Amino acid sequence: MTASRIALVTGANQGLGRALAEGLAAGLNPDDLVLLTGRDRQRVADAAREVAAAPATRARVSGEVLDVTDTDAVARLAEELRVRHGGVDIVVSNAVARLLPGESQAERADEYIDVSNTATHAVLRSFGPVLRPGGRLLVVASSLGTLGHLPKRLHHLFDGADLDQVEYAVESWRSAVHQGTAAEDGWPLWLNVPSKVAQVAAVRAVAAERRDGDLAAGTLIAAVCPGMVDTATSRPWFEDFSHAQSPARAAEAVLSLLLSERVDPAHYGELVRFGTALDWHSGTPSTEQDHLLTP
Ligand SMILES: NC(=O)c1ccc[n+]([C@@H]2O[C@H](COP(=O)([O-])OP(=O)(O)OC[C@H]3O[C@@H](n4cnc5c(N)ncnc54)[C@H](OP(=O)(O)O)[C@@H]3O)[C@@H](O)[C@H]2O)c1
């Protein structure tokens, strides 16, 4: 057991995840530890070395290979941190699979869903129980994560659902994509829409079960929307990047949730964008083109 804080970010070797790891390394104390995780050993080692050497870095930084689609590995790492450190203080589930324009969304569905959704469920299930009092567990979603982005006939699958029910809804969606019935069932073609709604629903499910205890302990579980960020994932989808934030800029609002002493109860279990909780029922299903990577 140690008094120093342990922070972990998934998909942290580039993009927003890396900026979050950098911000945590700068904002935490020298005896705290930031685990910069990702799926590729070399990319993780390179990023961890660079973040550790950054002038602003104060905390210790360690690279750790974690392919989030390996749910056993997610569970093993959570257990290891429980045994070694008594738990974890900050967890950010951030990884996303990169889709390119022109690729078949249906053909990439399994990887996309595994990285964004199956992994989010695994992180919530494995790290939720080892989150220390006063901890933070954030899932990076997007503005598309509010329920209104799905047609009304799908709302019952996610509204008020527990985590098993969210998982069931995700697997129903996956099956519909495989069977070619997703469109007639009402699922948006663009994978990031159902995926982000399901991520927020998963957060809401877990948060509903532990809200009172967490708020009493100063613990925050929430989903976050970073806004449009200039990263390798978003860049192929937009011609005009004049409104995109740098990853470091986009990380700021998320870092303030991670590092602030106080938890705003209005944020708890919600999708938070730049410090404001979005209404879960807001949003409208729009044309497929509008859905691309709306931040
Ligand atoms: N960019 C935007 O405008 C925007 C807007 C709204 C929401 N978001 C959300 O912000 C988060 C970060 O997005 P980003 O734009 O920063 O993406 P990014 O730059 O492409 O970074 C994605 C990260 O996820 C990692 N990853 C992919 N598959 C993985 C796996 N199986 N296991 C572990 N890590 C894996 C990637 O690793 P590799 O380097 O090995 O590929 C990479 O480090 C995502 O949840 C995204 O949906 C982004």
Tab-separated table of C-alpha atoms and ligand atoms in Angstrom, residues 10-18 37-40 43 66-70 93-98 111-112 114-116 139-143 192 196 199 224-235 238 241 244 247 293-295, ligand 1:
chain	number	residue	atom	x	y	z
A	10	THR	CA	-5.383	3.815	-22.260
A	11	GLY	CA	-4.392	4.516	-25.857
A	12	ALA	CA	-1.898	7.021	-24.532
A	13	ASN	CA	1.012	6.770	-26.956
A	14	GLN	CA	-0.458	9.470	-29.215
A	15	GLY	CA	-3.305	11.948	-29.636
A	16	LEU	CA	-5.498	12.994	-26.747
A	17	GLY	CA	-4.388	10.059	-24.579
A	18	ARG	CA	-0.788	11.144	-24.779
A	37	THR	CA	-0.485	2.444	-21.827
A	38	GLY	CA	-1.014	1.355	-25.412
A	39	ARG	CA	-1.051	-1.741	-27.560
A	40	ASP	CA	2.347	-1.517	-29.268
A	43	ARG	CA	5.274	3.052	-29.492
A	66	LEU	CA	-2.162	-2.873	-22.616
A	67	ASP	CA	-4.195	-3.904	-25.617
A	68	VAL	CA	-7.622	-2.938	-24.343
A	69	THR	CA	-9.316	-5.579	-26.482
A	70	ASP	CA	-7.620	-8.179	-24.270
A	93	SER	CA	-10.463	4.884	-20.881
A	94	ASN	CA	-9.483	6.721	-24.054
A	95	ALA	CA	-8.423	4.258	-26.769
A	96	VAL	CA	-10.171	4.236	-30.130
A	97	ALA	CA	-9.620	2.296	-33.337
A	98	ARG	CA	-8.862	4.492	-36.324
A	111	GLU	CA	-12.321	-3.961	-34.010
A	112	TYR	CA	-14.064	-0.649	-33.454
A	114	ASP	CA	-13.950	-4.132	-29.210
A	115	VAL	CA	-11.672	-1.126	-28.675
A	116	SER	CA	-14.380	1.376	-27.733
A	139	VAL	CA	-14.384	7.379	-20.316
A	140	VAL	CA	-13.579	9.541	-23.331
A	141	ALA	CA	-16.716	9.612	-25.464
A	142	SER	CA	-17.932	12.479	-27.651
A	143	SER	CA	-20.867	14.843	-28.150
A	192	ASN	CA	-18.976	6.073	-33.735
A	196	LYS	CA	-20.328	6.644	-28.145
A	199	GLN	CA	-19.997	4.224	-23.811
A	224	VAL	CA	-16.154	13.217	-21.221
A	225	CYS	CA	-16.377	14.888	-24.571
A	226	PRO	CA	-13.096	16.532	-25.615
A	227	GLY	CA	-14.467	18.598	-28.524
A	228	MET	CA	-12.808	18.458	-31.931
A	229	VAL	CA	-9.142	17.540	-31.591
A	230	ASP	CA	-6.514	17.534	-34.282
A	231	THR	CA	-5.272	13.943	-34.176
A	232	ALA	CA	-4.392	11.227	-36.656
A	233	THR	CA	-7.857	9.737	-36.117
A	234	SER	CA	-9.859	12.890	-36.826
A	235	ARG	CA	-7.675	14.539	-39.480
A	238	PHE	CA	-12.251	17.031	-41.988
A	241	PHE	CA	-9.323	22.086	-39.117
A	244	ALA	CA	-9.829	21.867	-33.986
A	247	PRO	CA	-4.477	17.535	-28.070
A	293	LEU	CA	-16.417	12.324	-36.174
A	294	THR	CA	-18.525	15.087	-34.685
A	295	PRO	CA	-16.673	15.890	-31.492
B	1	LIG	N1	-10.071	13.554	-32.277
B	1	LIG	C1	-11.289	14.051	-32.093
B	1	LIG	O1	-11.702	15.059	-32.717
B	1	LIG	C2	-12.185	13.416	-31.073
B	1	LIG	C3	-13.472	13.949	-30.917
B	1	LIG	C4	-14.325	13.372	-29.979
B	1	LIG	C5	-13.893	12.287	-29.243
B	1	LIG	N2	-12.651	11.778	-29.420
B	1	LIG	C6	-12.257	10.620	-28.628
B	1	LIG	O2	-10.998	10.875	-28.010
B	1	LIG	C7	-10.327	9.619	-27.782
B	1	LIG	C8	-8.915	9.684	-28.336
B	1	LIG	O3	-9.006	9.911	-29.733
B	1	LIG	P1	-7.779	10.490	-30.566
B	1	LIG	O4	-8.369	11.352	-31.627
B	1	LIG	O5	-6.748	11.029	-29.630
B	1	LIG	O6	-7.244	9.168	-31.272
B	1	LIG	P2	-5.745	8.736	-31.724
B	1	LIG	O7	-4.851	9.926	-31.776
B	1	LIG	O8	-5.896	7.907	-32.944
B	1	LIG	O9	-5.292	7.805	-30.541
B	1	LIG	C9	-5.949	6.587	-30.331
B	1	LIG	C10	-5.113	5.791	-29.397
B	1	LIG	O10	-5.810	4.545	-29.135
B	1	LIG	C11	-4.855	3.511	-29.293
B	1	LIG	N3	-5.433	2.192	-29.551
B	1	LIG	C12	-6.055	1.746	-30.665
B	1	LIG	N4	-6.395	0.451	-30.515
B	1	LIG	C13	-5.986	0.083	-29.268
B	1	LIG	C14	-6.045	-1.108	-28.524
B	1	LIG	N5	-6.590	-2.228	-29.025
B	1	LIG	N6	-5.516	-1.124	-27.268
B	1	LIG	C15	-4.963	-0.021	-26.749
B	1	LIG	N7	-4.860	1.148	-27.398
B	1	LIG	C16	-5.382	1.203	-28.651
B	1	LIG	C17	-3.949	3.978	-30.420
B	1	LIG	O11	-2.762	3.208	-30.428
B	1	LIG	P3	-1.828	3.069	-31.747
B	1	LIG	O12	-0.960	4.301	-31.762
B	1	LIG	O13	-1.095	1.818	-31.481
B	1	LIG	O14	-2.752	3.019	-32.935
B	1	LIG	C18	-3.754	5.425	-29.998
B	1	LIG	O15	-2.782	5.525	-29.002
B	1	LIG	C19	-11.199	8.556	-28.457
B	1	LIG	O16	-12.023	7.934	-27.504
B	1	LIG	C20	-12.024	9.366	-29.437
B	1	LIG	O17	-13.240	8.740	-29.799
B	1	LIG	C21	-11.778	12.312	-30.327
